[in-house]
Short mmCIF file of C-alpha atoms in Angstrom, two decimals:
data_model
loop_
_atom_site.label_atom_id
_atom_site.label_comp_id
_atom_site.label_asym_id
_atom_site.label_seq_id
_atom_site.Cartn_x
_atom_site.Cartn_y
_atom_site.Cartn_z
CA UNK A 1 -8.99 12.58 -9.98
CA UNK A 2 -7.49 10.33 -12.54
CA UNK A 3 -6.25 6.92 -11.75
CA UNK A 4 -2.90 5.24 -11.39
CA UNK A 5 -2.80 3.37 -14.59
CA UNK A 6 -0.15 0.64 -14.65
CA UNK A 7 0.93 -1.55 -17.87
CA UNK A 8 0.71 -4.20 -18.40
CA UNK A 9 -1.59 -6.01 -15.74
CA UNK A 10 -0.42 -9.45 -16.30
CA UNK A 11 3.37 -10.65 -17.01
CA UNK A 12 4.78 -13.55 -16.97
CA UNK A 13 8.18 -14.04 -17.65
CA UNK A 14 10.88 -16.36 -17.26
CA UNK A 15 14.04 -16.52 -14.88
CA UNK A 16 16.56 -14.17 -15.29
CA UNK A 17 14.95 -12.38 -18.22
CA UNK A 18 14.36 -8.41 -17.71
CA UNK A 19 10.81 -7.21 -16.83
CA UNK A 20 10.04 -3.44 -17.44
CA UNK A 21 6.71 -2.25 -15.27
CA UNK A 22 4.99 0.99 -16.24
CA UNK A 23 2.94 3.53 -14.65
CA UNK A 24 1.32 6.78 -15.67
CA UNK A 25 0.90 8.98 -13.22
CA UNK A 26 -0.87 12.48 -13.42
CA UNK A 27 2.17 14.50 -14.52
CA UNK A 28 2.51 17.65 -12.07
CA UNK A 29 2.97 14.89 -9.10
CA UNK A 30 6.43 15.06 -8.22
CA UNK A 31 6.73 11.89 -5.53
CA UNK A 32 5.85 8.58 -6.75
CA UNK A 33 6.55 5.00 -5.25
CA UNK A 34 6.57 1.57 -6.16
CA UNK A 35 5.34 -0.82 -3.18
CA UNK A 36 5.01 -5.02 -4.03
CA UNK A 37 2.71 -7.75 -2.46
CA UNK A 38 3.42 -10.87 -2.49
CA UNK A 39 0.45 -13.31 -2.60
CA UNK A 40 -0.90 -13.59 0.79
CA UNK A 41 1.84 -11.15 2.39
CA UNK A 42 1.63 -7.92 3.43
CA UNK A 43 2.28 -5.03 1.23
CA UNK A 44 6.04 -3.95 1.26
CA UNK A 45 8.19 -0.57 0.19
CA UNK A 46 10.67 -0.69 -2.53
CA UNK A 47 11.01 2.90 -3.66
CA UNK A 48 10.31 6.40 -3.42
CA UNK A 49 11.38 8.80 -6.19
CA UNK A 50 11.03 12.70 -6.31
CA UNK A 51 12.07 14.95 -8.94
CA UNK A 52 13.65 12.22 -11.07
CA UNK A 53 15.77 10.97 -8.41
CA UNK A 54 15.44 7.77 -5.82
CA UNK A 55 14.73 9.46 -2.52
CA UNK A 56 14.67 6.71 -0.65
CA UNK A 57 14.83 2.87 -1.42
CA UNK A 58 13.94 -0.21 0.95
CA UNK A 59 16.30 -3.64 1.46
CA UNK A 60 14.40 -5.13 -1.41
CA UNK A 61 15.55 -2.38 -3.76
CA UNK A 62 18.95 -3.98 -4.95
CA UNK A 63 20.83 -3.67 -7.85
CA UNK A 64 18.63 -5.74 -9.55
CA UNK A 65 15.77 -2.71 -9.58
CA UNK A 66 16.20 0.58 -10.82
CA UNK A 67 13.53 3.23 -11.59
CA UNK A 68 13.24 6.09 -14.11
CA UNK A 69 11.32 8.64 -15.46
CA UNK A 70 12.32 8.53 -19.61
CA UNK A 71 10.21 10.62 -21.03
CA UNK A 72 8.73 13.05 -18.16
CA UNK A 73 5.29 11.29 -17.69
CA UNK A 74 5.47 7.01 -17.67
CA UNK A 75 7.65 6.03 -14.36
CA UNK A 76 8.63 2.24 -14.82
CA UNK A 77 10.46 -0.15 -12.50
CA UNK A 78 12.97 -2.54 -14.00
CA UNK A 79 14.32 -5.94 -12.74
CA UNK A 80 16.85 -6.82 -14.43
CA UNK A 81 17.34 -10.51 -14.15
CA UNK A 82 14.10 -11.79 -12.73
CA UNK A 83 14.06 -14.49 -9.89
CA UNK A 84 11.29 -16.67 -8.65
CA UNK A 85 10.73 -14.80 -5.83
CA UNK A 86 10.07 -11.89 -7.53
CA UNK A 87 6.98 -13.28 -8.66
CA UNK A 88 4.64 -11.05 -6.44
CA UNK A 89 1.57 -7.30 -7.19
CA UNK A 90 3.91 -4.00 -7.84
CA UNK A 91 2.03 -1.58 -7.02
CA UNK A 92 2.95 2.37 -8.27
CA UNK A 93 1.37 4.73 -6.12
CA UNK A 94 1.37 8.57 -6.05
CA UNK A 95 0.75 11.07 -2.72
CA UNK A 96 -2.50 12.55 -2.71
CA UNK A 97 -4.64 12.54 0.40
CA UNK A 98 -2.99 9.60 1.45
CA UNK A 99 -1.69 7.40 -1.25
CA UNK A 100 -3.53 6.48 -4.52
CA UNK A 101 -2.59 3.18 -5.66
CA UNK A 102 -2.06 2.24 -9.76
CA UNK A 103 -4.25 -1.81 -10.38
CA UNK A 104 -1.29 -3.09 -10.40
CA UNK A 105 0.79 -5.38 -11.72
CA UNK A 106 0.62 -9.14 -11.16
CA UNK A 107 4.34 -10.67 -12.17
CA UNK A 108 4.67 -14.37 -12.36
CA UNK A 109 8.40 -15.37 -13.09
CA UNK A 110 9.11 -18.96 -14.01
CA UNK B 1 7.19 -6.36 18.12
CA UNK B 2 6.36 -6.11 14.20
CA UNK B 3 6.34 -2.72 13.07
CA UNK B 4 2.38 -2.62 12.33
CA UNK B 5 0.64 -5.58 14.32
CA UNK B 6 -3.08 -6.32 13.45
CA UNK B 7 -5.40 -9.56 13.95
CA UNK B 8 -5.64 -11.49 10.96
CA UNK B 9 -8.71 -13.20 11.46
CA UNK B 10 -10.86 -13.73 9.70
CA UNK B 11 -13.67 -11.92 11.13
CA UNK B 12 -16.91 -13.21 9.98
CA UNK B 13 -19.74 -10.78 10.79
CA UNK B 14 -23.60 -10.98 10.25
CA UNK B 15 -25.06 -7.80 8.19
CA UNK B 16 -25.78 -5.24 10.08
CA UNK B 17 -23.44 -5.54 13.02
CA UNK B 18 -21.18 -3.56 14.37
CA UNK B 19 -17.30 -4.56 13.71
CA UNK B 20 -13.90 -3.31 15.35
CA UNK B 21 -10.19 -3.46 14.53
CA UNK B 22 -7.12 -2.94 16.28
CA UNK B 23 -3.68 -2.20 15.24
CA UNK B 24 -0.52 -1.26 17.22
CA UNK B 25 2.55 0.13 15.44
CA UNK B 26 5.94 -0.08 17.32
CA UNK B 27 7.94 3.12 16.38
CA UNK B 28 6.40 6.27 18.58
CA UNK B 29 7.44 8.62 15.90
CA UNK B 30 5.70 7.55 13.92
CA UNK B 31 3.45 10.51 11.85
CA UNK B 32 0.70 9.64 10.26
CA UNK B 33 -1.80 6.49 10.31
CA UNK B 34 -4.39 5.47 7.70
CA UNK B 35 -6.66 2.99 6.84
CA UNK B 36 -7.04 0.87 3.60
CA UNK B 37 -9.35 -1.46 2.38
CA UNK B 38 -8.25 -4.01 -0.14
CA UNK B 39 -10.55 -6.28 -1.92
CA UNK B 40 -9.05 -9.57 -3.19
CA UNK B 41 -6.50 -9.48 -5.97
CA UNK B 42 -6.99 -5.82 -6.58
CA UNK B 43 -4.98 -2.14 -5.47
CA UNK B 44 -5.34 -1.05 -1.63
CA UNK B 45 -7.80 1.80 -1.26
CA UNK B 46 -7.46 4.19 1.57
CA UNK B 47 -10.71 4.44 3.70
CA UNK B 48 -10.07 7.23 5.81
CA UNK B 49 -7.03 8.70 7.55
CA UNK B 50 -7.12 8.40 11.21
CA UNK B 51 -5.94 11.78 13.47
CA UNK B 52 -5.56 11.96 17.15
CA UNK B 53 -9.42 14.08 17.98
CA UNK B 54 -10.84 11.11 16.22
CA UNK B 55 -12.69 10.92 12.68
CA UNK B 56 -15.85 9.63 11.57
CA UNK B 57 -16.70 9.38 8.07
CA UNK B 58 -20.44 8.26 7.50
CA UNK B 59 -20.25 4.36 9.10
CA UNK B 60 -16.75 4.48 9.87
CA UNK B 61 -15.58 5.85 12.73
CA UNK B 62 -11.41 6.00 12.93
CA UNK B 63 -9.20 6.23 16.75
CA UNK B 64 -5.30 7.07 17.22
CA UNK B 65 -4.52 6.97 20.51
CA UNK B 66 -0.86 7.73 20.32
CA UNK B 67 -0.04 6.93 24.01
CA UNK B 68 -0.69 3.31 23.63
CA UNK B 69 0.67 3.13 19.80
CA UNK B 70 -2.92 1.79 18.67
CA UNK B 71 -5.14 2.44 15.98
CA UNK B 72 -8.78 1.18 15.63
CA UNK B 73 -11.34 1.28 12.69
CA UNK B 74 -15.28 0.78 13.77
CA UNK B 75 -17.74 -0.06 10.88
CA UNK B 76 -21.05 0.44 12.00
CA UNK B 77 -24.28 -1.18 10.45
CA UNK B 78 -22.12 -3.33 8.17
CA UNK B 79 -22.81 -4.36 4.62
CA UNK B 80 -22.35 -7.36 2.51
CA UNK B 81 -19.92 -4.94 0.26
CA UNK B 82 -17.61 -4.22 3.65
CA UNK B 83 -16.47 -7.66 3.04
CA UNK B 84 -12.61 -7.24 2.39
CA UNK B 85 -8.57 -6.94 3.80
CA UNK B 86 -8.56 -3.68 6.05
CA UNK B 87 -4.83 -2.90 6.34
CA UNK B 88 -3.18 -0.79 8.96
CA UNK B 89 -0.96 1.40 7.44
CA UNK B 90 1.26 3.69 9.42
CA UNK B 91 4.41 6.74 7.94
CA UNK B 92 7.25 5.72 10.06
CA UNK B 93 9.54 7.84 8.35
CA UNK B 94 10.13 11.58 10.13
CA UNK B 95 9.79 13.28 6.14
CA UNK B 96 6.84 15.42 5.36
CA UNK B 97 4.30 14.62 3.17
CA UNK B 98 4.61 13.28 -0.03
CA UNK B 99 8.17 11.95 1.00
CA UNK B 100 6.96 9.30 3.21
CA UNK B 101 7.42 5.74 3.29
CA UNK B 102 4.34 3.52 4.60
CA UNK B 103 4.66 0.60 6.57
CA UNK B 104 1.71 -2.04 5.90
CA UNK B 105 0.29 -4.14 8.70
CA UNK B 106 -1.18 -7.79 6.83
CA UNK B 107 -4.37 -7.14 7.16
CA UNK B 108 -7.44 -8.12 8.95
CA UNK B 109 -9.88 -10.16 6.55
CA UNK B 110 -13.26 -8.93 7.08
CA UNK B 111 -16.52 -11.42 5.45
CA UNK B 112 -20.02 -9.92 6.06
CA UNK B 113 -22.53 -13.02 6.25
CA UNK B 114 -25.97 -12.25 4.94
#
């Protein structure tokens, strides 16, 4: 099967500026998720979203993220006003025999 | 008790030998258990899931033993391309599949020694 492609692989961005990540996913996959790393952690949870709604959302997840599916086939995570320690790989993953993980995304904010 | 508890190690292993890893998960509803393999810098892979009975795929042989809340991965007849992160990864959450949320152990660094 097709990968997880994610966009762009490399950011880096200042603090408190917006960051939008992007993922394409295969289309008729109707759970996706967004996990994060940060460098020499372990990998964490943020989000789960089904049918173009959050189903579920980790302590991470605040009201600095929010997730969306604009136009019914890229699925992006946003942070709105980036902090340093949001520097860190987001990962977009879909279900499918386990989880299939997008490269990634490595986000340095500074 | 962390949720998903493995060894760190590293684990450095000459080629050919054989190589275990343990991993005990604190919540005992827990409902399904996997294996990943992540090289450095890069995406986690799964390797194989891991079921009650058992599984074996080729090398790698995969144990749940629910009981005891431990998981273990066996590579047999290790390579030099085995070297990587193996990560214990557990669905704590009681929703069916594809609704899931997985909870990562950190890893157990593996480096196959020519």
């Amino acid at each position: 099967e097709p990968e997880v492609t994610q966009t762009p692989s490399h950011q880096v961005t200042q603090m408190g500026q917006e960051v939008i990540l992007r993922c394409v996913p295969i289309s008729n996959h109707l759970y996706f998720y967004w996990y994060r790393q940060i460098l020499g952690q372990k990998v964490e949870f943020l989000v789960s979203f089904y049918n173009n709604e959050i189903s579920e959302k980790s302590e991470i997840f605040d009201d600095q993220f929010s997730v969306e599916r604009p136009d019914g086939s890229n699925f992006t995570l946003k942070i709105r006003s980036t902090k340093l320690e949001d520097s860190a790989m987001y990962f977009c993953a879909r279900a499918s025999r386990g989880y299939t993980f997008g490269s990634g995304t490595r986000l340095t904010v500074v | 008790r962390k949720e998903v508890e493995q060894d760190p190690g590293p684990f450095n292993v000459p080629e050919g030998a054989t190589v275990a890893f343990n991993c005990t998960y604190s919540n005992s509803a827990s409902q399904s258990f996997f294996w990943y393999r992540q090289d450095c810098r890069k995406e986690p892979k799964l390797l194989m899931s891991v079921y009650s009975s058992g599984n074996e795929d080729g090398r790698f042989t995969a144990q749940l033993n629910r009981a005891s809340q431990y998981i273990s991965l066996l590579i047999r007849d290790s390579k030099l391309s085995d070297s990587a992160t193996y990560l214990c990864v557990v669905n704590m959450s009681p929703r069916g599949f594809g609704n899931e949320k997985l909870t990562f152990g950190t890893g157990t660094r593996l480096t196959i020694i020519p």
